[in-house]
């Protein structure tokens, strides 16, 4: 059993490093900044890439790359601060993206269902943004390139 865990951690480490090399981080940030439905899934992918590894070297590499090279703070911090203009919008065909104009009884049920779905959507967005920022705090060190840790901490004081 311990061998399987070690193999899984090695696979996660190699997957994260390949993901960085293939510019997957930039693609995920671009999806988030487009404010479309795909931003929700992209945020989940970033969360997984940063938190799926227990190996501090690959997590540190991913966090440093995101903060320094890809400029993740300007995309992720507004989500953390709950700026509604920066939140990815749910698809119109989903419950969270539904909108109703009539006020009959059946639409009231749908409206309540849509309201719950939108609330759940926002909760998932916030939760993933918090986990990604937590990974930054966890993996960035004071000797990170281009003062990545200082840039992250300064963001908390600016906003």
XYZ file of N, CA, C and O in Angstrom:
636
model
N 0.813 -1.214 0.000
C 0.000 0.000 0.000
C 0.848 1.266 0.000
O 0.552 2.176 -0.752
N 1.907 1.391 0.796
C 2.741 2.588 0.740
C 3.372 2.795 -0.637
O 3.574 3.916 -1.053
N 3.671 1.724 -1.360
C 4.250 1.850 -2.688
C 3.277 2.540 -3.630
O 3.659 3.377 -4.442
N 1.993 2.211 -3.532
C 0.973 2.823 -4.375
C 0.879 4.317 -4.102
O 0.785 5.122 -5.025
N 0.939 4.723 -2.852
C 0.870 6.134 -2.489
C 2.060 6.884 -3.071
O 1.910 7.970 -3.622
N 3.250 6.312 -2.972
C 4.439 6.948 -3.524
C 4.320 7.065 -5.033
O 4.646 8.097 -5.605
N 3.832 6.022 -5.690
C 3.652 6.052 -7.130
C 2.632 7.117 -7.527
O 2.835 7.854 -8.482
N 1.547 7.235 -6.773
C 0.525 8.240 -7.057
C 1.102 9.639 -6.915
O 0.860 10.493 -7.767
N 1.873 9.895 -5.867
C 2.479 11.216 -5.681
C 3.448 11.528 -6.802
O 3.514 12.661 -7.276
N 4.228 10.536 -7.253
C 5.148 10.750 -8.369
C 4.384 11.049 -9.647
O 4.791 11.888 -10.433
N 3.266 10.345 -9.873
C 2.457 10.604 -11.058
C 1.874 12.007 -11.004
O 1.858 12.704 -12.016
N 1.359 12.416 -9.842
C 0.808 13.764 -9.703
C 1.877 14.819 -9.945
O 1.619 15.835 -10.577
N 3.078 14.570 -9.450
C 4.168 15.511 -9.648
C 4.497 15.643 -11.120
O 4.655 16.750 -11.633
N 4.574 14.537 -11.825
C 4.891 14.604 -13.256
C 3.738 15.211 -14.051
O 3.966 15.949 -15.007
N 2.508 14.950 -13.647
C 1.357 15.529 -14.337
C 1.358 17.039 -14.174
O 1.137 17.781 -15.137
N 1.621 17.516 -12.961
C 1.642 18.957 -12.712
C 2.757 19.615 -13.512
O 2.553 20.662 -14.138
N 3.933 19.012 -13.551
C 5.042 19.614 -14.304
C 4.756 19.604 -15.804
O 5.057 20.577 -16.499
N 4.141 18.549 -16.317
C 3.754 18.528 -17.737
C 2.672 19.562 -18.018
O 2.664 20.199 -19.068
N 1.760 19.724 -17.088
C 0.683 20.706 -17.227
C 1.259 22.115 -17.311
O 0.807 22.937 -18.116
N 2.274 22.405 -16.517
C 2.922 23.714 -16.558
C 3.654 23.899 -17.882
O 3.539 24.944 -18.529
N 4.391 22.872 -18.311
C 5.152 22.966 -19.553
C 4.249 23.112 -20.775
O 4.618 23.763 -21.747
N 3.066 22.535 -20.721
C 2.138 22.605 -21.848
C 1.259 23.857 -21.807
O 0.275 23.951 -22.519
N 1.616 24.794 -20.961
C 0.903 26.060 -20.801
C -0.547 25.864 -20.365
O -1.424 26.640 -20.705
N -0.781 24.829 -19.581
C -2.117 24.576 -19.063
C -2.554 25.613 -18.050
O -3.731 25.972 -17.980
N -1.605 26.129 -17.275
C -1.941 27.144 -16.280
C -2.451 28.418 -16.952
O -3.437 29.005 -16.510
N -1.775 28.844 -18.032
C -2.217 30.041 -18.738
C -3.601 29.837 -19.343
O -4.432 30.750 -19.312
N -3.846 28.660 -19.877
C -5.153 28.373 -20.453
C -6.249 28.438 -19.395
O -7.319 29.016 -19.624
N -5.990 27.879 -18.231
C -6.985 27.917 -17.155
C -7.244 29.360 -16.701
O -8.391 29.750 -16.490
N -6.194 30.161 -16.582
C -6.383 31.561 -16.200
C -7.132 32.340 -17.273
O -7.955 33.199 -16.969
N -6.873 32.014 -18.528
C -7.597 32.675 -19.623
C -9.078 32.311 -19.582
O -9.941 33.152 -19.810
N -9.388 31.046 -19.281
C -10.787 30.629 -19.153
C -11.476 31.343 -18.000
O -12.631 31.761 -18.124
N -10.772 31.511 -16.888
C -11.353 32.207 -15.738
C -11.588 33.674 -16.071
O -12.646 34.224 -15.781
N -10.617 34.299 -16.704
C -10.746 35.727 -16.989
C -11.763 36.017 -18.089
O -12.234 37.145 -18.205
N -12.139 35.017 -18.885
C -13.158 35.234 -19.921
C -14.552 35.353 -19.322
O -15.484 35.768 -20.005
N -14.705 34.975 -18.056
C -15.959 35.099 -17.302
C -17.089 34.292 -17.929
O -18.250 34.646 -17.835
N -16.752 33.214 -18.562
C -17.739 32.303 -19.136
C -17.878 31.078 -18.232
O -17.182 30.930 -17.248
N -18.759 30.183 -18.614
C -19.033 28.974 -17.836
C -17.769 28.129 -17.641
O -17.608 27.487 -16.609
N -16.875 28.155 -18.598
C -15.659 27.333 -18.505
C -14.750 27.762 -17.359
O -13.905 26.981 -16.910
N -14.906 28.968 -16.872
C -14.076 29.448 -15.774
C -14.254 28.654 -14.497
O -13.323 28.482 -13.723
N -15.450 28.144 -14.290
C -15.718 27.327 -13.099
C -14.881 26.053 -13.132
O -14.218 25.708 -12.149
N -14.883 25.365 -14.248
C -14.084 24.143 -14.387
C -12.593 24.435 -14.353
O -11.811 23.658 -13.791
N -12.191 25.558 -14.929
C -10.778 25.932 -14.934
C -10.284 26.197 -13.516
O -9.164 25.837 -13.164
N -11.127 26.804 -12.713
C -10.763 27.054 -11.318
C -10.613 25.738 -10.556
O -9.703 25.581 -9.736
N -11.471 24.778 -10.859
C -11.344 23.447 -10.243
C -10.037 22.780 -10.651
O -9.381 22.119 -9.841
N -9.657 22.929 -11.916
C -8.411 22.328 -12.402
C -7.208 22.950 -11.698
O -6.290 22.242 -11.283
N -7.196 24.279 -11.564
C -6.099 24.926 -10.837
C -6.040 24.448 -9.392
O -4.958 24.188 -8.858
N -7.199 24.340 -8.782
C -7.262 23.842 -7.407
C -6.673 22.440 -7.332
O -5.863 22.138 -6.452
N -7.039 21.576 -8.245
C -6.523 20.209 -8.249
C -5.011 20.195 -8.495
O -4.266 19.473 -7.819
N -4.560 20.982 -9.455
C -3.134 20.980 -9.793
C -2.285 21.436 -8.620
O -1.186 20.933 -8.418
N -2.797 22.373 -7.837
C -2.013 22.883 -6.713
C -2.164 22.057 -5.442
O -1.271 22.017 -4.618
N -3.306 21.416 -5.270
C -3.535 20.726 -4.000
C -3.425 19.211 -4.092
O -3.440 18.551 -3.073
N -3.292 18.653 -5.279
C -3.272 17.200 -5.403
C -1.930 16.603 -5.048
O -1.805 15.406 -4.901
N -0.940 17.430 -4.917
C 0.387 16.905 -4.645
C 0.809 17.211 -3.211
O 0.548 18.292 -2.704
N 1.431 16.253 -2.583
C 2.020 16.472 -1.266
C 3.493 16.833 -1.393
O 4.134 17.182 -0.428
N 3.993 16.719 -2.605
C 5.391 17.022 -2.878
C 5.558 18.538 -2.944
O 4.968 19.197 -3.793
N 6.320 19.083 -2.045
C 6.434 20.534 -1.981
C 7.169 21.121 -3.182
O 6.940 22.268 -3.536
N 8.041 20.343 -3.838
C 8.787 20.912 -4.959
C 7.876 21.170 -6.164
O 7.968 22.219 -6.790
N 6.983 20.233 -6.491
C 6.108 20.468 -7.642
C 5.038 21.497 -7.308
O 4.666 22.311 -8.156
N 4.549 21.486 -6.076
C 3.579 22.500 -5.669
C 4.207 23.877 -5.651
O 3.611 24.861 -6.086
N 5.443 23.954 -5.173
C 6.176 25.223 -5.142
C 6.423 25.711 -6.565
O 6.248 26.887 -6.868
N 6.778 24.789 -7.445
C 7.019 25.148 -8.838
C 5.744 25.696 -9.476
O 5.779 26.720 -10.158
N 4.618 25.024 -9.243
C 3.350 25.459 -9.832
C 2.913 26.804 -9.266
O 2.483 27.691 -10.007
N 3.051 26.986 -7.957
C 2.635 28.233 -7.328
C 3.499 29.397 -7.786
O 2.983 30.472 -8.118
N 4.801 29.191 -7.820
C 5.701 30.250 -8.271
C 5.426 30.617 -9.718
O 5.393 31.793 -10.075
N 5.202 29.610 -10.532
C 4.931 29.869 -11.938
C 3.646 30.684 -12.100
O 3.595 31.638 -12.868
N 2.598 30.290 -11.372
C 1.325 30.995 -11.488
C 1.428 32.441 -11.038
O 0.906 33.346 -11.693
N 2.084 32.676 -9.928
C 2.157 34.030 -9.398
C 3.092 34.897 -10.228
O 2.762 36.023 -10.597
N 4.270 34.375 -10.560
C 5.290 35.186 -11.221
C 5.057 35.277 -12.729
O 4.980 36.363 -13.282
N 4.925 34.156 -13.385
C 4.873 34.154 -14.844
C 3.478 34.401 -15.406
O 3.308 35.157 -16.342
N 2.484 33.742 -14.860
C 1.150 33.787 -15.465
C 0.278 34.920 -14.935
O -0.762 35.209 -15.507
N 0.665 35.569 -13.867
C -0.114 36.683 -13.331
C -1.451 36.254 -12.754
O -2.475 36.880 -12.992
N -1.440 35.202 -11.973
C -2.686 34.647 -11.443
C -3.347 35.528 -10.399
O -4.561 35.480 -10.239
N -2.580 36.346 -9.710
C -3.166 37.144 -8.631
C -4.208 38.130 -9.150
O -5.245 38.329 -8.527
N -3.954 38.725 -10.318
C -4.919 39.706 -10.825
C -6.196 39.037 -11.324
O -7.233 39.682 -11.422
N -6.152 37.747 -11.594
C -7.350 37.014 -12.017
C -8.071 36.412 -10.817
O -9.305 36.476 -10.726
N -7.322 35.849 -9.870
C -7.927 35.114 -8.766
C -8.330 35.986 -7.578
O -9.296 35.664 -6.893
N -7.621 37.068 -7.348
C -7.924 37.852 -6.160
C -9.303 38.504 -6.214
O -9.989 38.552 -5.191
N -9.771 39.022 -7.351
C -11.147 39.546 -7.380
C -12.204 38.487 -7.063
O -13.241 38.800 -6.485
N -11.939 37.234 -7.417
C -12.869 36.156 -7.055
C -12.898 35.987 -5.541
O -13.959 35.799 -4.947
N -11.729 36.047 -4.936
C -11.627 35.917 -3.490
C -12.319 37.085 -2.789
O -12.975 36.904 -1.758
N -12.212 38.272 -3.361
C -12.815 39.461 -2.773
C -14.292 39.600 -3.132
O -14.932 40.557 -2.738
N -14.802 38.653 -3.887
C -16.216 38.573 -4.251
C -16.684 39.725 -5.133
O -17.789 40.225 -4.997
N -15.830 40.154 -6.046
C -16.232 41.151 -7.032
C -17.077 40.428 -8.074
O -16.574 39.596 -8.825
N -18.347 40.737 -8.127
C -19.267 39.990 -8.994
C -18.947 40.160 -10.465
O -19.288 39.299 -11.270
N -18.288 41.244 -10.835
C -17.963 41.439 -12.246
C -16.885 40.476 -12.727
O -16.735 40.274 -13.926
N -16.145 39.871 -11.826
C -15.068 38.967 -12.215
C -15.442 37.492 -12.100
O -14.661 36.628 -12.475
N -16.623 37.193 -11.605
C -17.040 35.807 -11.400
C -17.491 35.196 -12.722
O -18.264 35.814 -13.449
N -16.999 33.993 -13.051
C -17.484 33.323 -14.265
C -18.994 33.110 -14.200
O -19.533 32.735 -13.165
N -19.656 33.364 -15.307
C -21.113 33.245 -15.363
C -21.508 31.805 -15.695
O -20.892 31.168 -16.538
N -22.551 31.299 -15.050
C -23.026 29.950 -15.383
C -23.689 29.942 -16.763
O -24.166 30.982 -17.244
N -23.722 28.792 -17.384
C -24.338 28.659 -18.706
C -25.841 28.913 -18.612
O -26.475 28.593 -17.608
N -26.406 29.506 -19.655
C -27.839 29.821 -19.667
C -28.694 28.559 -19.568
O -29.797 28.597 -19.049
N -28.183 27.441 -20.071
C -28.962 26.201 -20.064
C -28.927 25.495 -18.707
O -29.674 24.548 -18.487
N -28.076 25.947 -17.793
C -28.003 25.320 -16.473
C -28.999 25.979 -15.526
O -29.526 27.055 -15.800
N -29.266 25.326 -14.417
C -30.176 25.895 -13.414
C -29.635 27.218 -12.878
O -30.397 28.147 -12.629
N -28.341 27.309 -12.688
C -27.755 28.524 -12.132
C -27.816 29.692 -13.109
O -27.815 30.844 -12.714
N -27.890 29.412 -14.400
C -27.928 30.470 -15.399
C -29.322 30.811 -15.870
O -29.513 31.697 -16.706
N -30.328 30.134 -15.346
C -31.704 30.351 -15.785
C -32.226 31.686 -15.274
O -31.879 32.141 -14.199
N -33.080 32.295 -16.090
C -33.759 33.522 -15.666
C -35.221 33.426 -16.098
O -35.539 32.864 -17.146
N -36.107 33.968 -15.279
C -37.547 33.868 -15.519
C -38.185 35.239 -15.417
O -37.862 36.016 -14.531
N -39.148 35.491 -16.313
C -39.819 36.786 -16.280
C -41.275 36.662 -15.822
O -41.828 37.581 -15.260
N -41.928 35.550 -16.086
C -43.321 35.367 -15.660
C -43.379 35.065 -14.167
O -42.449 34.518 -13.602
N -44.512 35.375 -13.558
C -44.607 35.166 -12.112
C -45.712 34.179 -11.751
O -46.440 34.388 -10.804
N -45.871 33.114 -12.518
C -46.862 32.113 -12.127
C -46.236 31.117 -11.146
O -45.041 31.156 -10.880
N -47.056 30.224 -10.608
C -46.621 29.324 -9.538
C -45.472 28.410 -9.972
O -44.516 28.204 -9.218
N -45.537 27.862 -11.174
C -44.494 26.946 -11.624
C -43.167 27.691 -11.783
O -42.112 27.165 -11.457
N -43.224 28.931 -12.260
C -41.992 29.705 -12.381
C -41.415 30.071 -11.023
O -40.203 30.237 -10.894
N -42.257 30.211 -10.001
C -41.742 30.462 -8.655
C -40.889 29.296 -8.167
O -39.850 29.500 -7.544
N -41.331 28.071 -8.446
C -40.541 26.896 -8.073
C -39.218 26.890 -8.834
O -38.174 26.615 -8.268
N -39.300 27.177 -10.125
C -38.077 27.218 -10.931
C -37.147 28.339 -10.464
O -35.935 28.177 -10.452
N -37.740 29.485 -10.112
C -36.950 30.617 -9.648
C -36.217 30.254 -8.358
O -35.050 30.591 -8.181
N -36.901 29.559 -7.446
C -36.256 29.132 -6.204
C -35.140 28.141 -6.483
O -34.063 28.210 -5.876
N -35.395 27.225 -7.407
C -34.378 26.246 -7.767
C -33.171 26.947 -8.401
O -32.022 26.624 -8.094
N -33.432 27.924 -9.254
C -32.350 28.677 -9.889
C -31.577 29.485 -8.852
O -30.342 29.589 -8.920
N -32.279 30.050 -7.879
C -31.613 30.819 -6.834
C -30.685 29.925 -6.012
O -29.539 30.315 -5.705
N -31.149 28.745 -5.661
C -30.302 27.795 -4.918
C -29.091 27.382 -5.748
O -27.976 27.268 -5.234
N -29.321 27.156 -7.051
C -28.220 26.748 -7.929
C -27.190 27.873 -8.059
O -25.977 27.620 -8.057
N -27.640 29.131 -8.157
C -26.704 30.254 -8.237
C -25.911 30.402 -6.943
O -24.710 30.697 -6.968
N -26.571 30.191 -5.833
C -25.897 30.263 -4.539
C -24.828 29.168 -4.438
O -23.710 29.421 -3.976
N -25.156 27.967 -4.875
C -24.205 26.857 -4.883
C -23.046 27.159 -5.842
O -21.885 26.860 -5.531
N -23.347 27.740 -6.996
C -22.332 28.123 -7.981
C -21.320 29.079 -7.337
O -20.117 28.878 -7.441
N -21.827 30.123 -6.673
C -20.942 31.097 -6.034
C -20.121 30.458 -4.917
O -18.936 30.760 -4.752
N -20.744 29.564 -4.163
C -20.028 28.880 -3.087
C -18.865 28.064 -3.656
O -17.755 28.079 -3.093
N -19.092 27.351 -4.749
C -18.026 26.556 -5.359
C -16.907 27.438 -5.902
O -15.724 27.115 -5.755
N -17.273 28.555 -6.529
C -16.265 29.489 -7.053
C -15.410 30.021 -5.897
O -14.175 30.007 -5.959
N -16.058 30.490 -4.851
C -15.334 31.035 -3.694
C -14.457 29.977 -3.041
O -13.312 30.242 -2.676
N -14.994 28.786 -2.881
C -14.252 27.708 -2.236
C -12.992 27.363 -3.026
O -11.899 27.238 -2.453
N -13.113 27.220 -4.331
C -11.948 26.901 -5.152
C -10.936 28.047 -5.153
O -9.731 27.810 -5.118
N -11.409 29.287 -5.197
C -10.491 30.434 -5.159
C -9.727 30.463 -3.834
O -8.515 30.720 -3.814
N -10.419 30.191 -2.741
C -9.763 30.167 -1.436
C -8.727 29.048 -1.372
O -7.619 29.244 -0.860
N -9.055 27.882 -1.909
C -8.098 26.774 -1.891
C -6.860 27.094 -2.729
O -5.740 26.732 -2.349
N -7.039 27.755 -3.870
C -5.889 28.114 -4.704
C -5.017 29.129 -3.977
O -3.787 28.991 -3.942
N -5.632 30.143 -3.377
C -4.845 31.131 -2.628
C -4.162 30.496 -1.418
O -3.034 30.857 -1.072
N -4.838 29.540 -0.778
C -4.201 28.813 0.324
C -2.958 28.067 -0.176
O -1.918 28.064 0.493
N -3.059 27.463 -1.345
C -1.900 26.757 -1.907
C -0.757 27.716 -2.172
O 0.412 27.368 -1.981
N -1.078 28.935 -2.618
C -0.023 29.926 -2.800
C 0.678 30.218 -1.475
O 1.896 30.227 -1.395
N -0.110 30.449 -0.429
C 0.471 30.747 0.878
C 1.288 29.559 1.372
O 2.356 29.721 1.959
N 0.801 28.371 1.100
C 1.476 27.154 1.559
C 2.801 26.916 0.852
O 3.794 26.567 1.484
N 2.828 27.105 -0.464
C 4.005 26.712 -1.242
C 5.004 27.836 -1.493
O 6.177 27.567 -1.711
N 4.579 29.080 -1.504
C 5.526 30.159 -1.759
C 6.388 30.386 -0.525
O 5.905 30.360 0.601
N 7.655 30.617 -0.757
C 8.581 30.875 0.334
C 9.174 32.268 0.153
O 8.990 32.909 -0.884
N 9.890 32.704 1.162
C 10.476 34.042 1.099
C 11.568 34.122 0.043
O 11.903 35.209 -0.410
N 12.124 32.980 -0.360
C 13.161 33.004 -1.397
C 12.602 32.660 -2.771
O 13.344 32.343 -3.691
N 11.294 32.750 -2.963
C 10.675 32.517 -4.274
C 11.127 33.595 -5.251
O 11.407 34.731 -4.839
N 11.207 33.264 -6.532
C 11.701 34.243 -7.507
C 10.776 35.451 -7.624
O 9.562 35.347 -7.476
N 11.395 36.586 -7.885
C 10.699 37.852 -8.118
C 9.751 38.213 -6.984
O 8.671 38.761 -7.212
N 10.119 37.884 -5.772
C 9.354 38.249 -4.570
C 7.896 37.810 -4.642
O 6.981 38.579 -4.337
N 7.663 36.573 -5.027
C 6.291 36.073 -5.191
C 5.522 36.093 -3.876
O 4.337 36.455 -3.848
N 6.161 35.709 -2.796
C 5.483 35.700 -1.489
C 5.109 37.120 -1.068
O 3.997 37.361 -0.594
N 6.018 38.061 -1.255
C 5.734 39.451 -0.903
C 4.593 40.009 -1.748
O 3.747 40.749 -1.256
N 4.570 39.644 -3.040
C 3.500 40.110 -3.927
C 2.150 39.573 -3.483
O 1.143 40.289 -3.512
N 2.131 38.320 -3.055
C 0.887 37.721 -2.581
C 0.398 38.417 -1.314
O -0.777 38.792 -1.219
N 1.287 38.602 -0.350
C 0.892 39.237 0.908
C 0.505 40.694 0.708
O -0.420 41.192 1.354
N 1.166 41.376 -0.196
C 0.832 42.775 -0.477
C -0.568 42.895 -1.069
O -1.248 43.897 -0.849
N -0.995 41.888 -1.799
C -2.333 41.902 -2.397
C -3.422 41.949 -1.311
O -4.441 42.588 -1.506
N -3.188 41.300 -0.187
C -4.153 41.312 0.900
C -4.278 42.698 1.526
O -5.334 43.069 2.001
N -3.208 43.469 1.515
C -3.244 44.785 2.128
C -3.755 45.856 1.175
O -4.282 46.863 1.602
N -3.591 45.644 -0.133
C -4.043 46.621 -1.127
C -5.539 46.628 -1.303
O -6.138 47.655 -1.475
N -6.137 45.449 -1.339
C -7.570 45.347 -1.705
C -8.484 45.784 -0.621
O -8.429 45.994 0.442
